[in-house]
């Protein structure tokens, strides 16, 4: 541990079980392992928490209920009751991002959400899904999303391209935000960890104190980013279902 | 996943939710009216700040990249990139503006 550590080494993808299907590398990697971990922990929390559906919930059960209510309220507030059918999807998304972020805080673990591929894959599913829902619910009238009502006709040639752009920016900003935050946070922790080692027993306490602070901060970020990711999905869903800007 | 249009199973779920709600006597009409149209982007101020920054950046980034790509394709080197850069920046600002307006939405009714 004494030698200089590359702070970006933690993001390296390692093949655990090399696999190849039709010339495509589909190895089971450390990223995949921690994704499976996130799903397992999230599922276990819900299943074990709700096993004894007590009227007065125990600790695990109240955590499970809190998570459920949190997402349900978010969906209700942002989309309304019409959005409740998409609750399973939003809840899965929220839990997956949350537990990927949180498990990433375990020392020596890997954070799948610190890779653009992972976050962009989720953002792309959201983007395509929302677009399909919009067209399925409103047909071609969904295109009116790009031409706000009440805008003078001469301004439309300028407004429509901007609206279209702002629509297509969504998946990019959604995925970049999550991955950049996770990657920046983890890199910073590693860099400060390196300071502790190089400054040694005398001055190393100062970065160590920062490290303790940042670790708590980083756990808060894990929650906030999971929340932002799902709340934005809700807002996009609201556009598709209620067509209102 | 949501990638499919409201299929029979989703309609099923909708009907089941409705039945459950009726049975539980949870017909809160007033609440539903409020829930629908005004996206109320609540959440911490820090979350809002993190959102806004990336929104601006993504606008410029996507605009510039799209313009650059189209330029290479159509052979109009600098022009489309400049145009889309400006459009992207405008779109990013529009997103931030919408976000800010949604945050104020509960108090005042905008257009």
CSV table of C-alpha atoms in Angstrom, one decimal:
chain,number,residue,atom,x,y,z
A,1,UNK,CA,0.0,0.0,0.0
A,2,UNK,CA,3.0,2.3,0.5
A,3,UNK,CA,3.7,2.7,-3.2
A,4,UNK,CA,2.0,5.4,-5.3
A,5,UNK,CA,-1.4,4.3,-6.2
A,6,UNK,CA,-3.1,5.4,-9.4
A,7,UNK,CA,-6.4,7.0,-8.3
A,8,UNK,CA,-8.0,5.9,-11.5
A,9,UNK,CA,-7.1,2.2,-11.0
A,10,UNK,CA,-10.3,1.6,-9.1
A,11,UNK,CA,-12.3,2.1,-12.3
A,12,UNK,CA,-10.5,-0.6,-14.3
A,13,UNK,CA,-12.7,-3.3,-15.7
A,14,UNK,CA,-11.4,-6.8,-15.0
A,15,UNK,CA,-12.6,-9.9,-16.6
A,16,UNK,CA,-13.6,-12.4,-13.9
A,17,UNK,CA,-15.1,-15.1,-16.2
A,18,UNK,CA,-13.9,-14.6,-19.8
A,19,UNK,CA,-16.8,-15.3,-22.2
A,20,UNK,CA,-17.2,-14.8,-25.9
A,21,UNK,CA,-20.4,-15.2,-27.8
A,22,UNK,CA,-20.2,-14.9,-31.6
A,23,UNK,CA,-17.1,-12.8,-31.5
A,24,UNK,CA,-18.5,-10.4,-28.9
A,25,UNK,CA,-16.8,-10.1,-25.6
A,26,UNK,CA,-19.5,-10.8,-23.0
A,27,UNK,CA,-17.2,-11.6,-20.1
A,28,UNK,CA,-18.5,-11.5,-16.6
A,29,UNK,CA,-16.5,-8.6,-15.2
A,30,UNK,CA,-16.1,-7.0,-11.8
A,31,UNK,CA,-18.6,-4.4,-12.9
A,32,UNK,CA,-21.2,-7.1,-13.7
A,33,UNK,CA,-20.4,-8.7,-10.3
A,34,UNK,CA,-21.2,-5.5,-8.4
A,35,UNK,CA,-24.3,-4.9,-10.4
A,36,UNK,CA,-25.5,-8.4,-9.4
A,37,UNK,CA,-24.5,-7.5,-5.9
A,38,UNK,CA,-26.6,-4.3,-6.0
A,39,UNK,CA,-29.6,-6.2,-7.3
A,40,UNK,CA,-29.1,-9.0,-4.7
A,41,UNK,CA,-28.9,-6.5,-1.8
A,42,UNK,CA,-31.9,-4.5,-3.0
A,43,UNK,CA,-34.0,-7.6,-3.5
A,44,UNK,CA,-32.9,-9.1,-0.2
A,45,UNK,CA,-33.8,-5.9,1.6
A,46,UNK,CA,-37.3,-5.8,0.2
A,47,UNK,CA,-38.0,-9.5,0.5
A,48,UNK,CA,-36.5,-10.0,4.0
A,49,UNK,CA,-37.9,-6.6,5.2
A,50,UNK,CA,-41.4,-7.5,4.1
A,51,UNK,CA,-41.4,-11.1,5.2
A,52,UNK,CA,-43.2,-10.5,8.4
A,53,UNK,CA,-45.6,-7.8,7.3
A,54,UNK,CA,-46.0,-6.5,10.9
A,55,UNK,CA,-48.5,-3.7,11.6
A,56,UNK,CA,-45.8,-2.0,13.7
A,57,UNK,CA,-42.7,-2.4,11.4
A,58,UNK,CA,-39.3,-3.5,12.6
A,59,UNK,CA,-36.1,-1.8,11.5
A,60,UNK,CA,-35.7,-3.6,8.1
A,61,UNK,CA,-39.4,-3.3,7.3
A,62,UNK,CA,-39.5,0.4,8.0
A,63,UNK,CA,-36.5,0.9,5.7
A,64,UNK,CA,-38.3,-1.1,3.0
A,65,UNK,CA,-41.5,0.9,3.5
A,66,UNK,CA,-39.7,4.2,3.5
A,67,UNK,CA,-38.1,3.5,0.2
A,68,UNK,CA,-41.4,2.4,-1.3
A,69,UNK,CA,-43.2,5.4,0.0
A,70,UNK,CA,-40.4,7.8,-1.1
A,71,UNK,CA,-40.6,6.6,-4.7
A,72,UNK,CA,-44.4,6.3,-4.7
A,73,UNK,CA,-44.7,9.9,-3.5
A,74,UNK,CA,-42.2,11.1,-6.0
A,75,UNK,CA,-44.1,9.5,-8.8
A,76,UNK,CA,-47.4,10.8,-7.6
A,77,UNK,CA,-46.2,14.3,-7.2
A,78,UNK,CA,-44.4,14.5,-10.5
A,79,UNK,CA,-46.6,12.5,-12.8
A,80,UNK,CA,-49.9,12.1,-11.0
A,81,UNK,CA,-51.9,8.9,-10.7
A,82,UNK,CA,-51.6,8.1,-14.4
A,83,UNK,CA,-47.9,7.4,-13.8
A,84,UNK,CA,-48.4,4.9,-11.0
A,85,UNK,CA,-48.4,2.0,-13.6
A,86,UNK,CA,-44.8,2.8,-14.2
A,87,UNK,CA,-44.0,2.5,-10.5
A,88,UNK,CA,-42.2,-0.9,-10.9
A,89,UNK,CA,-39.8,0.5,-13.4
A,90,UNK,CA,-39.0,3.7,-11.5
A,91,UNK,CA,-38.6,1.8,-8.3
A,92,UNK,CA,-36.3,-0.7,-9.9
A,93,UNK,CA,-34.2,2.1,-11.4
A,94,UNK,CA,-34.0,4.0,-8.1
A,95,UNK,CA,-33.0,0.9,-6.1
A,96,UNK,CA,-30.4,-0.2,-8.7
A,97,UNK,CA,-28.7,3.2,-8.9
A,98,UNK,CA,-28.9,3.7,-5.1
A,99,UNK,CA,-27.4,0.3,-4.2
A,100,UNK,CA,-24.8,0.5,-7.0
A,101,UNK,CA,-23.7,3.9,-5.5
A,102,UNK,CA,-23.8,2.7,-1.9
A,103,UNK,CA,-22.0,-0.6,-2.5
A,104,UNK,CA,-19.4,1.4,-4.3
A,105,UNK,CA,-18.6,3.0,-1.0
A,106,UNK,CA,-17.4,-0.3,0.4
A,107,UNK,CA,-13.6,-0.4,0.4
A,108,UNK,CA,-12.1,-2.5,-2.5
A,109,UNK,CA,-15.5,-2.6,-4.2
A,110,UNK,CA,-16.3,-1.3,-7.7
A,111,UNK,CA,-18.9,1.2,-8.6
A,112,UNK,CA,-20.8,0.3,-11.8
A,113,UNK,CA,-22.4,3.7,-12.0
A,114,UNK,CA,-19.0,5.4,-12.4
A,115,UNK,CA,-19.0,4.2,-16.0
A,116,UNK,CA,-20.8,6.1,-18.7
A,117,UNK,CA,-21.7,2.8,-20.5
A,118,UNK,CA,-23.8,1.8,-17.6
A,119,UNK,CA,-25.5,5.1,-16.9
A,120,UNK,CA,-26.0,5.8,-20.6
A,121,UNK,CA,-27.6,2.4,-21.1
A,122,UNK,CA,-30.1,3.3,-18.4
A,123,UNK,CA,-30.6,6.8,-19.7
A,124,UNK,CA,-31.2,5.4,-23.2
A,125,UNK,CA,-33.8,3.0,-22.0
A,126,UNK,CA,-35.6,5.9,-20.2
A,127,UNK,CA,-35.3,8.1,-23.3
A,128,UNK,CA,-36.6,5.5,-25.7
A,129,UNK,CA,-39.3,4.4,-23.3
A,130,UNK,CA,-40.5,7.9,-22.6
A,131,UNK,CA,-40.6,8.7,-26.4
A,132,UNK,CA,-42.5,5.4,-27.1
A,133,UNK,CA,-45.0,6.1,-24.3
A,134,UNK,CA,-45.5,9.7,-25.6
A,135,UNK,CA,-46.2,8.6,-29.1
A,136,UNK,CA,-48.4,5.7,-27.9
A,137,UNK,CA,-50.5,8.0,-25.8
A,138,UNK,CA,-50.8,11.0,-28.0
A,139,UNK,CA,-49.9,9.8,-31.5
A,140,UNK,CA,-48.4,12.4,-33.7
A,141,UNK,CA,-49.8,15.1,-31.4
A,142,UNK,CA,-46.8,14.3,-29.3
A,143,UNK,CA,-44.7,16.3,-31.7
A,144,UNK,CA,-46.4,19.4,-30.4
A,145,UNK,CA,-44.1,19.1,-27.5
A,146,UNK,CA,-41.5,20.8,-29.7
A,147,UNK,CA,-43.8,23.7,-30.7
A,148,UNK,CA,-45.1,25.3,-27.5
A,149,UNK,CA,-48.6,26.7,-27.7
A,150,UNK,CA,-49.0,30.4,-27.9
A,151,UNK,CA,-45.6,31.0,-29.6
A,152,UNK,CA,-45.8,33.3,-32.6
A,153,UNK,CA,-45.5,31.5,-35.9
A,154,UNK,CA,-42.4,33.5,-37.0
A,155,UNK,CA,-40.4,32.4,-34.0
A,156,UNK,CA,-41.0,28.7,-34.6
A,157,UNK,CA,-38.1,28.1,-37.0
A,158,UNK,CA,-35.8,29.1,-34.2
A,159,UNK,CA,-37.8,27.6,-31.3
A,160,UNK,CA,-38.4,24.1,-32.8
A,161,UNK,CA,-34.7,23.3,-33.3
A,162,UNK,CA,-33.9,24.5,-29.8
A,163,UNK,CA,-36.8,22.3,-28.4
A,164,UNK,CA,-35.6,19.3,-30.3
A,165,UNK,CA,-32.1,19.8,-29.1
A,166,UNK,CA,-33.3,20.1,-25.5
A,167,UNK,CA,-35.2,16.9,-25.9
A,168,UNK,CA,-32.1,15.0,-27.2
A,169,UNK,CA,-29.8,16.4,-24.6
A,170,UNK,CA,-31.9,14.6,-21.9
A,171,UNK,CA,-30.2,11.2,-22.1
A,172,UNK,CA,-26.8,12.8,-22.2
A,173,UNK,CA,-27.2,15.0,-19.2
A,174,UNK,CA,-29.0,12.2,-17.3
A,175,UNK,CA,-26.1,9.8,-17.8
A,176,UNK,CA,-23.2,12.3,-17.6
A,177,UNK,CA,-24.5,13.7,-14.3
A,178,UNK,CA,-24.6,10.3,-12.6
A,179,UNK,CA,-21.3,8.9,-13.9
A,180,UNK,CA,-19.4,12.2,-13.5
A,181,UNK,CA,-20.5,12.6,-9.9
A,182,UNK,CA,-19.6,9.0,-9.0
A,183,UNK,CA,-16.3,9.1,-10.7
A,184,UNK,CA,-15.2,12.5,-9.4
A,185,UNK,CA,-16.2,11.6,-5.9
A,186,UNK,CA,-14.3,8.3,-5.9
A,187,UNK,CA,-11.3,9.8,-7.5
A,188,UNK,CA,-11.2,12.5,-4.9
A,189,UNK,CA,-11.4,10.0,-2.1
A,190,UNK,CA,-8.5,8.0,-3.6
A,191,UNK,CA,-6.4,11.1,-4.0
A,192,UNK,CA,-6.9,12.2,-0.5
A,193,UNK,CA,-6.2,8.6,0.7
A,194,UNK,CA,-2.9,8.9,-1.2
A,195,UNK,CA,-2.1,12.1,0.7
A,196,UNK,CA,-2.6,10.4,4.0
A,197,UNK,CA,-0.1,7.8,3.1
A,198,UNK,CA,2.6,10.2,1.7
A,199,UNK,CA,2.3,12.7,4.5
A,200,UNK,CA,2.7,10.0,7.0
A,201,UNK,CA,2.2,9.9,10.7
A,202,UNK,CA,2.8,13.7,11.3
A,203,UNK,CA,0.8,15.6,8.8
A,204,UNK,CA,-1.4,12.7,7.5
A,205,UNK,CA,-4.1,13.5,10.0
A,206,UNK,CA,-5.3,16.5,8.1
A,207,UNK,CA,-6.2,14.8,4.9
A,208,UNK,CA,-7.5,11.9,7.0
A,209,UNK,CA,-10.0,14.3,8.7
A,210,UNK,CA,-11.1,15.5,5.2
A,211,UNK,CA,-11.4,11.9,4.1
A,212,UNK,CA,-13.8,11.1,6.9
A,213,UNK,CA,-15.8,14.2,6.0
A,214,UNK,CA,-15.9,13.4,2.3
A,215,UNK,CA,-16.9,9.8,2.9
A,216,UNK,CA,-20.0,11.0,4.7
A,217,UNK,CA,-20.6,13.5,1.9
A,218,UNK,CA,-20.1,10.8,-0.7
A,219,UNK,CA,-22.7,8.6,0.9
A,220,UNK,CA,-25.1,11.6,0.8
A,221,UNK,CA,-24.2,12.0,-2.9
A,222,UNK,CA,-25.1,8.4,-3.5
A,223,UNK,CA,-28.6,9.1,-2.3
A,224,UNK,CA,-29.0,12.4,-4.0
A,225,UNK,CA,-27.8,11.1,-7.4
A,226,UNK,CA,-30.2,8.1,-7.2
A,227,UNK,CA,-32.9,10.6,-6.3
A,228,UNK,CA,-32.1,12.9,-9.2
A,229,UNK,CA,-31.9,10.1,-11.7
A,230,UNK,CA,-35.3,8.8,-10.8
A,231,UNK,CA,-37.0,12.2,-10.3
A,232,UNK,CA,-35.8,13.3,-13.8
A,233,UNK,CA,-37.2,10.1,-15.2
A,234,UNK,CA,-40.5,11.0,-13.6
A,235,UNK,CA,-40.4,14.5,-15.0
A,236,UNK,CA,-39.7,13.2,-18.5
A,237,UNK,CA,-42.5,10.7,-18.0
A,238,UNK,CA,-44.8,13.5,-17.0
A,239,UNK,CA,-44.0,15.3,-20.3
A,240,UNK,CA,-44.9,12.1,-22.2
A,241,UNK,CA,-48.1,11.4,-20.3
A,242,UNK,CA,-49.5,14.9,-19.6
A,243,UNK,CA,-47.7,16.9,-22.3
A,244,UNK,CA,-47.2,20.0,-20.4
A,245,UNK,CA,-44.3,22.3,-20.1
B,1,UNK,CA,-39.5,-2.2,-19.0
B,2,UNK,CA,-41.1,1.0,-20.1
B,3,UNK,CA,-39.8,0.5,-23.6
B,4,UNK,CA,-43.2,-0.9,-24.6
B,5,UNK,CA,-46.5,1.0,-25.1
B,6,UNK,CA,-49.2,0.5,-22.5
B,7,UNK,CA,-49.8,-3.2,-23.2
B,8,UNK,CA,-52.7,-5.3,-21.8
B,9,UNK,CA,-50.6,-6.0,-18.7
B,10,UNK,CA,-50.1,-2.3,-17.9
B,11,UNK,CA,-53.8,-1.7,-18.4
B,12,UNK,CA,-54.4,-4.7,-16.1
B,13,UNK,CA,-52.2,-3.1,-13.5
B,14,UNK,CA,-54.0,0.2,-13.8
B,15,UNK,CA,-57.4,-1.5,-13.3
B,16,UNK,CA,-56.1,-3.4,-10.3
B,17,UNK,CA,-54.7,-0.2,-8.8
B,18,UNK,CA,-58.1,1.5,-9.3
B,19,UNK,CA,-60.0,-1.4,-7.7
B,20,UNK,CA,-57.7,-1.5,-4.7
B,21,UNK,CA,-58.0,2.3,-4.3
B,22,UNK,CA,-61.8,2.1,-4.3
B,23,UNK,CA,-61.8,-0.7,-1.8
B,24,UNK,CA,-59.6,1.1,0.5
B,25,UNK,CA,-61.7,4.3,0.2
B,26,UNK,CA,-58.7,6.2,-1.0
B,27,UNK,CA,-60.5,8.3,-3.7
B,28,UNK,CA,-58.7,11.5,-3.1
B,29,UNK,CA,-59.9,13.5,-6.0
B,30,UNK,CA,-58.5,16.8,-4.9
B,31,UNK,CA,-55.0,15.4,-4.6
B,32,UNK,CA,-55.1,13.9,-8.0
B,33,UNK,CA,-56.0,17.2,-9.7
B,34,UNK,CA,-53.0,18.8,-8.2
B,35,UNK,CA,-50.7,15.9,-9.0
B,36,UNK,CA,-51.1,15.8,-12.7
B,37,UNK,CA,-50.0,18.8,-14.6
B,38,UNK,CA,-47.5,20.8,-12.5
B,39,UNK,CA,-44.2,19.0,-12.3
B,40,UNK,CA,-43.1,19.9,-8.8
B,41,UNK,CA,-39.4,19.3,-8.8
B,42,UNK,CA,-38.8,19.2,-5.1
B,43,UNK,CA,-35.6,17.9,-3.5
B,44,UNK,CA,-32.6,19.4,-1.9
B,45,UNK,CA,-31.0,22.7,-3.2
B,46,UNK,CA,-27.8,20.8,-3.7
B,47,UNK,CA,-29.5,18.4,-6.0
B,48,UNK,CA,-30.9,21.3,-8.0
B,49,UNK,CA,-27.5,22.9,-8.3
B,50,UNK,CA,-25.9,19.6,-9.5
B,51,UNK,CA,-28.7,19.3,-12.0
B,52,UNK,CA,-28.4,22.8,-13.4
B,53,UNK,CA,-24.6,22.6,-14.0
B,54,UNK,CA,-24.7,19.4,-16.0
B,55,UNK,CA,-27.7,20.6,-18.0
B,56,UNK,CA,-25.8,23.6,-19.3
B,57,UNK,CA,-22.7,21.6,-20.0
B,58,UNK,CA,-24.6,18.9,-21.8
B,59,UNK,CA,-26.3,21.4,-24.0
B,60,UNK,CA,-23.1,22.9,-25.3
B,61,UNK,CA,-21.4,19.5,-25.5
B,62,UNK,CA,-24.2,17.8,-27.5
B,63,UNK,CA,-24.7,20.8,-29.7
B,64,UNK,CA,-21.0,21.1,-30.5
B,65,UNK,CA,-20.5,17.4,-31.1
B,66,UNK,CA,-23.6,17.1,-33.3
B,67,UNK,CA,-22.5,20.1,-35.4
B,68,UNK,CA,-19.0,18.8,-35.7
B,69,UNK,CA,-20.3,15.4,-36.8
B,70,UNK,CA,-22.7,16.9,-39.4
B,71,UNK,CA,-19.9,19.1,-40.7
B,72,UNK,CA,-17.7,16.2,-41.3
B,73,UNK,CA,-20.5,14.4,-43.1
B,74,UNK,CA,-21.7,17.3,-45.2
B,75,UNK,CA,-18.3,19.0,-45.7
B,76,UNK,CA,-19.3,22.4,-44.4
B,77,UNK,CA,-16.5,22.5,-41.8
B,78,UNK,CA,-17.0,25.4,-39.4
B,79,UNK,CA,-20.5,26.6,-40.0
B,80,UNK,CA,-22.9,23.9,-38.8
B,81,UNK,CA,-20.8,23.4,-35.7
B,82,UNK,CA,-21.1,27.1,-34.8
B,83,UNK,CA,-24.8,27.0,-35.5
B,84,UNK,CA,-25.4,23.8,-33.4
B,85,UNK,CA,-23.1,25.1,-30.7
B,86,UNK,CA,-25.4,28.1,-30.3
B,87,UNK,CA,-28.6,26.0,-30.5
B,88,UNK,CA,-27.2,23.6,-27.9
B,89,UNK,CA,-26.3,26.4,-25.5
B,90,UNK,CA,-29.8,27.8,-26.0
B,91,UNK,CA,-31.3,24.4,-25.3
B,92,UNK,CA,-29.3,23.9,-22.2
B,93,UNK,CA,-30.4,27.3,-20.9
B,94,UNK,CA,-34.0,26.5,-21.8
B,95,UNK,CA,-33.7,23.3,-19.7
B,96,UNK,CA,-32.3,25.2,-16.7
B,97,UNK,CA,-35.0,27.8,-17.1
B,98,UNK,CA,-37.7,25.2,-17.1
B,99,UNK,CA,-36.2,23.6,-14.1
B,100,UNK,CA,-36.1,26.9,-12.2
B,101,UNK,CA,-39.7,27.6,-13.2
B,102,UNK,CA,-40.9,24.1,-12.1
B,103,UNK,CA,-39.3,24.8,-8.7
B,104,UNK,CA,-41.4,28.0,-8.3
B,105,UNK,CA,-44.5,26.4,-9.7
B,106,UNK,CA,-46.3,25.5,-6.4
B,107,UNK,CA,-46.8,29.2,-5.5
B,108,UNK,CA,-47.5,30.9,-8.7
B,109,UNK,CA,-49.4,29.7,-11.7
B,110,UNK,CA,-47.3,30.4,-14.9
B,111,UNK,CA,-49.0,30.6,-18.2
